[in-house]
Coordinates of C-alpha atoms in Angstrom, one line a residue:
M1274 CA 12.4 16.2 14.6
F1275 CA 10.4 19.0 15.8
T1276 CA 7.0 19.5 17.6
I1277 CA 3.4 21.0 16.6
T1278 CA 0.9 21.4 18.6
K1279 CA -2.6 19.7 18.1
E1280 CA -4.2 22.7 17.0
Q1281 CA -1.3 23.1 14.2
A1282 CA -1.6 19.5 13.2
R1283 CA -5.6 20.0 13.1
Q1284 CA -5.2 23.3 10.9
F1285 CA -2.6 21.4 8.7
I1286 CA -4.8 18.4 8.1
L1287 CA -7.5 20.4 7.0
A1288 CA -5.4 23.1 4.9
R1289 CA -4.1 19.9 3.0
Q1290 CA -7.8 18.4 2.6
G1291 CA -9.2 21.6 1.5
L1292 CA -11.7 21.8 4.3
I1293 CA -10.6 25.2 5.5
G1294 CA -10.4 28.6 4.4
P1295 CA -11.4 29.5 0.7
H1296 CA -12.3 26.4 -1.8
R1297 CA -9.3 25.1 -3.1
F1298 CA -10.8 23.0 -5.6
A1299 CA -14.1 24.2 -7.9
G1300 CA -15.7 22.6 -10.5
K1301 CA -15.3 19.1 -12.4
E1302 CA -11.7 20.0 -12.8
G1303 CA -11.5 20.5 -9.0
A1304 CA -13.2 17.3 -8.4
C1305 CA -10.5 15.4 -10.4
A1306 CA -8.2 17.5 -9.0
F1307 CA -8.9 16.4 -5.4
V1308 CA -8.9 12.9 -6.4
R1309 CA -5.6 12.8 -7.8
Q1310 CA -4.2 14.8 -4.6
A1311 CA -6.1 12.1 -2.6
G1312 CA -5.2 9.2 -4.5
C1313 CA -8.4 7.3 -4.3
I1314 CA -11.9 8.0 -2.3
Q1315 CA -14.1 5.5 -1.1
F1316 CA -17.1 4.2 -3.1
D1317 CA -20.4 2.9 -1.1
P1318 CA -23.8 2.8 -2.9
V1319 CA -25.8 3.6 -0.2
D1320 CA -27.9 7.0 -1.0
V1321 CA -29.3 8.5 1.8
C1322 CA -28.4 11.9 1.1
G1323 CA -25.5 11.7 -1.5
K1324 CA -23.2 8.7 -1.7
N1325 CA -20.0 8.5 -0.1
A1326 CA -17.7 9.5 -3.0
E1327 CA -20.4 12.4 -4.0
L1328 CA -20.1 13.7 -0.4
T1329 CA -16.5 13.5 0.1
L1330 CA -16.2 15.8 -3.2
R1331 CA -19.3 18.3 -2.3
S1332 CA -17.6 18.8 0.9
R1333 CA -14.4 20.4 -1.2
V1334 CA -15.1 21.2 -4.4
K1335 CA -17.1 24.6 -4.8
G1336 CA -19.8 24.1 -7.3
F1337 CA -19.6 20.5 -6.8
R1338 CA -22.7 18.3 -8.8
K1339 CA -23.2 14.6 -8.6
S1340 CA -23.5 14.6 -12.3
M1341 CA -20.0 15.5 -12.5
L1342 CA -18.6 12.2 -10.9
Q1343 CA -20.6 10.4 -13.5
E1344 CA -18.8 12.5 -16.3
L1345 CA -15.6 11.7 -14.9
L1346 CA -16.1 8.3 -14.8
Y1347 CA -17.9 7.4 -17.5
K1348 CA -17.3 9.7 -20.3
D1349 CA -13.9 11.5 -19.7
R1350 CA -12.5 8.5 -18.3
K1351 CA -10.4 10.6 -16.2
L1352 CA -11.0 8.6 -13.1
V1353 CA -11.6 4.5 -12.4
D1354 CA -13.8 2.6 -10.2
Y1355 CA -11.1 0.0 -8.7
A1356 CA -10.4 -1.7 -5.6
D1357 CA -8.0 0.1 -3.5
K1358 CA -9.0 1.1 0.1
E1359 CA -12.0 -1.2 -0.3
L1360 CA -13.9 -0.2 -3.3
S1361 CA -12.6 3.2 -4.5
I1362 CA -12.5 5.7 -7.3
W1363 CA -9.0 6.8 -8.4
P1364 CA -7.1 8.7 -11.3
V1365 CA -6.6 6.5 -14.3
E1366 CA -3.0 7.3 -14.7
D1367 CA -2.8 4.8 -12.0
W1368 CA -3.7 2.2 -13.7
P1369 CA 0.0 0.8 -14.4
Y1370 CA 0.6 0.6 -10.4
F1371 CA -2.0 -2.1 -10.1
S1372 CA -0.1 -4.1 -12.6
S1373 CA 0.7 -6.9 -9.5
Y1374 CA -2.9 -6.3 -8.5
R1375 CA -4.4 -7.6 -11.4
E1376 CA -2.1 -10.4 -12.2
R1377 CA -2.5 -11.6 -8.7
S1378 CA -6.4 -11.9 -9.6
R1379 CA -5.6 -13.8 -13.3
R1380 CA -3.5 -16.4 -11.3
L1381 CA -6.5 -16.9 -8.6
G1382 CA -8.9 -17.0 -11.3
E1383 CA -7.2 -20.1 -13.0
T1384 CA -7.3 -22.2 -10.0
F1385 CA -11.3 -22.4 -10.8
E1386 CA -12.2 -24.9 -13.2
G1387 CA -13.7 -24.0 -16.2
L1388 CA -13.8 -20.3 -15.6
S1389 CA -11.2 -19.4 -18.5
A1390 CA -13.9 -20.5 -21.1
L1391 CA -16.6 -18.7 -19.4
K1392 CA -14.7 -15.5 -19.5
D1393 CA -13.7 -16.0 -23.1
Q1394 CA -17.1 -16.6 -23.9
A1395 CA -18.2 -13.5 -21.8
V1396 CA -15.3 -11.4 -23.9
A1397 CA -16.4 -12.6 -27.5
Y1398 CA -20.4 -11.7 -26.2
M1399 CA -19.1 -8.0 -25.4
R1400 CA -17.1 -7.6 -28.3
D1401 CA -20.3 -7.9 -30.7
H1402 CA -22.7 -6.6 -28.4
G1403 CA -21.4 -4.1 -26.2
P1404 CA -21.8 -3.4 -22.4
V1405 CA -23.8 -5.9 -20.4
C1406 CA -24.4 -6.6 -16.8
S1407 CA -25.0 -10.1 -14.9
D1408 CA -28.3 -10.0 -16.0
T1409 CA -27.9 -9.6 -19.6
L1410 CA -24.9 -11.9 -20.4
P1411 CA -26.2 -15.1 -21.7
I1412 CA -24.3 -17.0 -19.5
Q1413 CA -26.3 -19.5 -17.3
G1414 CA -26.0 -21.5 -14.3
E1415 CA -23.8 -21.0 -11.0
I1416 CA -20.6 -21.6 -10.5
F1417 CA -18.3 -22.5 -7.2
W1418 CA -16.1 -19.0 -7.0
H1419 CA -15.1 -16.3 -4.8
S1420 CA -14.5 -12.5 -5.8
S1421 CA -10.6 -12.2 -6.1
M1422 CA -11.4 -8.8 -5.2
H1423 CA -10.7 -9.6 -1.6
W1424 CA -8.7 -12.6 -2.0
S1425 CA -10.2 -14.3 1.0
G1426 CA -12.9 -16.2 2.6
N1427 CA -14.8 -19.3 1.2
W1428 CA -13.4 -20.4 -1.9
D1429 CA -16.1 -22.8 -2.2
K1430 CA -18.8 -20.4 -2.7
K1431 CA -21.6 -20.9 -5.2
S1432 CA -22.3 -17.7 -7.3
K1433 CA -24.4 -16.9 -10.3
A1434 CA -22.1 -17.6 -13.1
A1435 CA -22.6 -14.3 -15.3
R1436 CA -22.0 -12.3 -12.2
S1437 CA -18.9 -14.3 -11.2
V1438 CA -17.4 -14.3 -14.4
L1439 CA -17.9 -10.4 -14.9
E1440 CA -16.3 -9.9 -11.8
Q1441 CA -13.4 -11.9 -12.4
L1442 CA -12.7 -10.0 -15.8
Y1443 CA -13.2 -6.7 -13.6
T1444 CA -10.6 -7.5 -11.1
D1445 CA -8.2 -9.0 -13.8
G1446 CA -8.5 -5.5 -15.6
D1447 CA -10.1 -6.7 -18.9
V1448 CA -13.2 -4.9 -18.4
I1449 CA -14.2 -1.9 -16.8
I1450 CA -17.4 -0.2 -15.4
H1451 CA -19.3 1.2 -18.6
H1452 CA -21.9 2.8 -16.7
K1453 CA -24.3 2.0 -13.6
N1454 CA -27.8 2.4 -13.5
G1455 CA -28.8 2.9 -10.0
S1456 CA -26.7 0.1 -8.0
R1457 CA -26.4 -1.9 -11.4
K1458 CA -23.0 -2.1 -12.8
Y1459 CA -22.6 -2.2 -16.4
Y1460 CA -19.7 -3.6 -17.9
D1461 CA -17.6 -3.4 -21.4
L1462 CA -13.8 -4.0 -22.5
A1463 CA -10.9 -1.7 -21.1
E1464 CA -9.5 -2.0 -24.3
R1465 CA -12.5 0.2 -25.8
Y1466 CA -12.2 3.1 -23.2
L1467 CA -8.6 3.0 -22.3
P1468 CA -5.7 3.8 -24.5
A1469 CA -3.4 1.1 -25.1
S1470 CA -0.3 3.1 -24.2
L1471 CA -1.9 2.9 -20.5
L1472 CA -3.1 -0.5 -20.6
N1473 CA 0.3 -1.5 -21.7
A1474 CA 2.7 0.5 -19.7
E1475 CA 5.0 -1.0 -17.6
N1476 CA 4.5 -1.5 -14.1
P1477 CA 6.7 1.4 -12.1
C1478 CA 6.9 -0.6 -9.5
K1479 CA 10.0 -3.2 -9.6
N1480 CA 8.7 -5.1 -6.6
E1481 CA 6.0 -5.5 -4.1
E1482 CA 8.0 -3.5 -1.6
D1483 CA 7.9 -0.8 -4.1
F1484 CA 4.2 -1.1 -4.7
L1485 CA 3.6 -1.1 -0.8
A1486 CA 5.7 2.1 -0.6
W1487 CA 3.8 3.7 -3.0
R1488 CA 0.7 3.2 -1.7
M1489 CA 1.7 4.3 1.9
L1490 CA 2.9 7.5 0.5
R1491 CA -0.5 8.0 -1.6
R1492 CA -2.4 7.1 1.9
I1493 CA 0.2 9.8 4.0
G1494 CA -1.2 12.3 1.3
A1495 CA -4.7 11.3 1.5
V1496 CA -5.1 12.4 4.9
G1497 CA -2.2 14.4 5.2
L1498 CA -0.8 13.7 8.6
L1499 CA -0.9 9.8 9.9
W1500 CA 0.9 8.6 12.7
D1501 CA 3.1 5.7 13.0
K1502 CA 0.2 3.0 14.2
N1503 CA -1.6 0.5 12.7
S1504 CA -4.2 2.8 11.2
P1505 CA -7.2 1.6 9.2
A1506 CA -6.2 4.5 6.7
F1507 CA -3.5 1.5 5.7
L1508 CA -6.6 -0.6 5.2
G1509 CA -6.1 -3.1 2.1
M1510 CA -2.5 -3.5 2.4
E1511 CA -0.7 -6.4 3.7
L1512 CA 1.1 -4.4 6.7
S1513 CA 3.1 -6.1 9.5
V1514 CA 4.1 -3.7 12.2
E1515 CA 7.6 -4.8 11.1
K1516 CA 6.5 -3.7 6.8
R1517 CA 5.3 -0.5 8.0
K1518 CA 8.2 0.7 10.3
K1519 CA 10.5 -0.4 7.4
T1520 CA 8.6 1.4 4.8
L1521 CA 8.1 4.6 6.6
A1522 CA 12.0 4.4 7.1
A1523 CA 12.6 4.0 3.3
L1524 CA 10.2 6.7 2.3
T1525 CA 12.1 8.8 5.4
E1526 CA 15.6 7.9 3.7
Q1527 CA 14.7 8.8 0.5
G1528 CA 12.9 12.0 0.9
S1529 CA 9.3 11.4 0.4
I1530 CA 8.3 11.9 4.0
R1531 CA 9.1 14.0 7.1
S1532 CA 8.5 13.0 10.7
V1533 CA 7.0 15.3 13.2
M1534 CA 5.7 15.1 16.8
V1535 CA 2.7 16.3 18.2
E1536 CA 2.3 17.5 21.4
G1537 CA 0.7 15.4 24.0
I1538 CA 1.1 12.1 21.9
K1539 CA 4.3 9.9 21.8
T1540 CA 4.0 8.3 18.7
P1541 CA 5.4 10.2 15.5
F1542 CA 3.6 11.2 12.6
Y1543 CA 4.3 11.6 8.8
Y1544 CA 3.5 13.8 6.3
R1545 CA 4.9 14.2 2.7
S1546 CA 7.7 16.2 1.9
E1547 CA 5.9 18.2 -0.9
D1548 CA 3.7 19.5 2.3
H1549 CA 6.4 21.2 4.3
A1550 CA 6.0 24.6 3.1
L1551 CA 2.1 24.0 3.7
L1552 CA 2.9 23.0 7.3
C1553 CA 5.7 26.0 7.6
S1554 CA 2.3 28.4 6.3
V1555 CA 0.3 27.2 8.8
L1556 CA 2.8 27.0 11.7
E1557 CA 3.6 31.1 10.8
G1558 CA 0.3 32.2 10.6
Q1559 CA 0.0 32.8 6.8
T1560 CA -2.5 30.5 5.9
D1561 CA -6.1 31.5 5.5
L1562 CA -7.7 29.4 7.9
K1563 CA -11.3 31.3 7.8
P1564 CA -14.4 28.9 8.8
R1565 CA -16.3 27.0 6.7
M1566 CA -19.2 24.7 7.3
E1567 CA -19.0 21.2 5.9
F1568 CA -21.2 18.0 6.5
L1569 CA -18.4 15.0 6.1
A1570 CA -18.9 11.6 4.3
P1571 CA -18.9 8.4 6.6
L1572 CA -16.2 7.1 4.5
D1573 CA -14.1 10.7 4.1
P1574 CA -10.6 10.1 3.7
L1575 CA -10.3 12.5 6.9
L1576 CA -12.4 10.2 8.9
W1577 CA -10.3 6.8 8.2
D1578 CA -8.5 6.9 10.8
K1579 CA -11.6 7.7 14.2
A1580 CA -8.5 6.9 16.7
L1581 CA -6.3 9.7 15.2
I1582 CA -9.7 12.1 15.0
L1583 CA -10.1 11.2 18.6
S1584 CA -6.5 12.0 19.7
L1585 CA -6.4 15.3 17.9
W1586 CA -9.9 16.5 17.7
D1587 CA -11.5 15.0 21.1
F1588 CA -14.3 13.7 18.2
R1589 CA -16.0 10.3 18.5
Y1590 CA -17.2 9.4 15.5
A1591 CA -18.9 5.7 14.4
W1592 CA -20.6 5.1 11.5
E1593 CA -24.2 3.2 12.7
I1594 CA -25.3 2.1 9.6
Y1595 CA -24.7 -1.8 10.4
T1596 CA -25.6 -0.9 14.2
P1597 CA -29.0 -2.2 15.3
A1598 CA -31.7 0.7 15.8
S1599 CA -32.2 -0.1 19.2
K1600 CA -28.4 0.2 19.9
R1601 CA -27.8 3.4 18.0
Q1602 CA -26.5 6.5 19.7
Y1603 CA -27.9 8.8 16.9
G1604 CA -28.6 7.7 13.5
Y1605 CA -28.4 5.5 10.7
Y1606 CA -26.7 7.5 8.3
T1607 CA -25.4 10.1 10.6
L1608 CA -22.8 12.9 9.0
P1609 CA -20.2 14.6 11.2
I1610 CA -20.2 18.3 11.1
L1611 CA -16.9 20.3 11.0
Y1612 CA -16.9 24.5 11.1
G1613 CA -13.5 25.6 11.2
D1614 CA -11.0 23.6 12.7
R1615 CA -13.5 21.9 15.1
F1616 CA -15.8 18.8 14.9
I1617 CA -19.1 20.7 16.2
G1618 CA -22.1 18.1 16.1
R1619 CA -23.6 15.8 13.6
I1620 CA -26.8 15.7 11.5
E1621 CA -28.7 13.1 9.9
T1622 CA -30.4 14.0 7.1
V1623 CA -32.7 12.1 4.6
A1624 CA -33.2 13.5 1.0
D1625 CA -36.9 12.8 -0.1
R1626 CA -36.5 13.0 -3.7
K1627 CA -40.3 12.6 -4.5
E1628 CA -41.3 15.5 -2.4
H1629 CA -38.2 17.4 -3.1
I1630 CA -37.7 18.0 1.0
L1631 CA -34.5 17.5 2.8
R1632 CA -35.6 16.4 6.4
V1633 CA -33.6 16.8 9.2
K1634 CA -34.2 13.8 11.6
G1635 CA -31.6 14.4 14.2
L1636 CA -29.0 16.9 14.8
W1637 CA -26.5 16.5 17.8
W1638 CA -24.2 19.3 19.2
E1639 CA -21.1 18.6 20.9
P1640 CA -21.3 19.6 24.6
D1641 CA -19.2 22.9 24.8
I1642 CA -20.7 24.2 21.4
R1643 CA -22.6 27.5 22.0
Q1644 CA -25.8 28.3 20.2
T1645 CA -25.2 31.8 18.3
K1646 CA -26.4 33.4 15.8
K1647 CA -23.6 33.0 13.6
L1648 CA -23.8 29.5 14.0
Q1649 CA -27.3 29.2 13.3
T1650 CA -26.9 31.3 10.1
A1651 CA -23.9 29.2 9.0
L1652 CA -25.9 26.0 9.5
E1653 CA -29.0 27.1 7.7
R1654 CA -26.8 28.2 4.9
T1655 CA -25.1 24.9 4.7
L1656 CA -28.5 22.9 4.7
R1657 CA -29.7 25.1 1.8
S1658 CA -26.8 24.0 0.1
F1659 CA -27.0 20.6 1.2
A1660 CA -30.8 20.4 -0.3
K1661 CA -29.8 21.8 -3.4
F1662 CA -26.8 19.2 -4.1
N1663 CA -29.8 16.4 -3.1
D1664 CA -32.0 18.3 -5.8
C1665 CA -34.6 19.5 -2.8
Q1666 CA -36.1 22.7 -2.7
R1667 CA -36.6 23.1 1.0
V1668 CA -35.3 21.9 4.4
E1669 CA -37.5 20.3 7.1
S1670 CA -37.2 19.4 10.4
V1671 CA -38.5 16.1 11.7
E1672 CA -39.8 16.2 15.1

């Protein structure tokens, strides 16, 4: 096992993520390619200046527009909304890997009396009438049910029957999201949009250990470099310390990942073996690391493990959306500012879509950041681009 510096670790992660140097991803195909590389990107419905998944793609994909993600999901069907790291978006070709996930959902659904008949009723209605939402599906009343998407919590929760049935069918894999109207989800039968060869494909994972290894490998690739710790980057997996170490050892033995130490940190880090050439390129100074300024999404893959960010970048970030206003240090929807291989501050912007103005509500620089003309020019350029992304015609600062 060899050792690299923190600076080299940062540069490798950013190069892997496509966040430094010239854009590696461009247009709609580039957006799809990044999701394939990351495995999954998190979805969140809050839209202050773009939704989380849109912001994640915008920071990496040259020329990205919000409509591109909608087309990839609901027209091209190259991506799909489903659970992984919480609610996520991932490549449709990964559907067979989640077979056991869907099977478990079906088993849990069978424990609710009367749910099976309601599922049959909903499927029959969609077969005759097409996409529905919980308000248009003619199933009345409430049932005691809990979403198997999370498989935990109070199983005696009363909820609207139509919504519960649709969510159960969704986690079972019988329906997929046809489209969204704002935050409203419309569902339709999966068989109408996904090929039978995919829906009926055999699970590539022989057992749960294989599935866990596949998911861990994917998460390591999503970040680029992950340490042997109880990392939030592994969220959504039933992962004890023993399981984590055993799986990392198995992935290492089969040659899927390699280990490396980072100066000043006692815990080993792991990266995908396929990225070894990129790491060597960074270490040899052969990678183009031209600085680029980007505003990052709150749930960006780079920010999944905030303790790792603190250790490698000396940057402390917290998403304060659920923090009471009186206790916030910064803002409701504050985005970290990445410039080159450093986090230089954070910004809070709000897209006023009626007035077509991007309003800057707050801007906080890190203590050691010098205000230079070059920095100001980069910020102005990034804000203009960010305003355009949000269909805003100008930028205004809120005093």
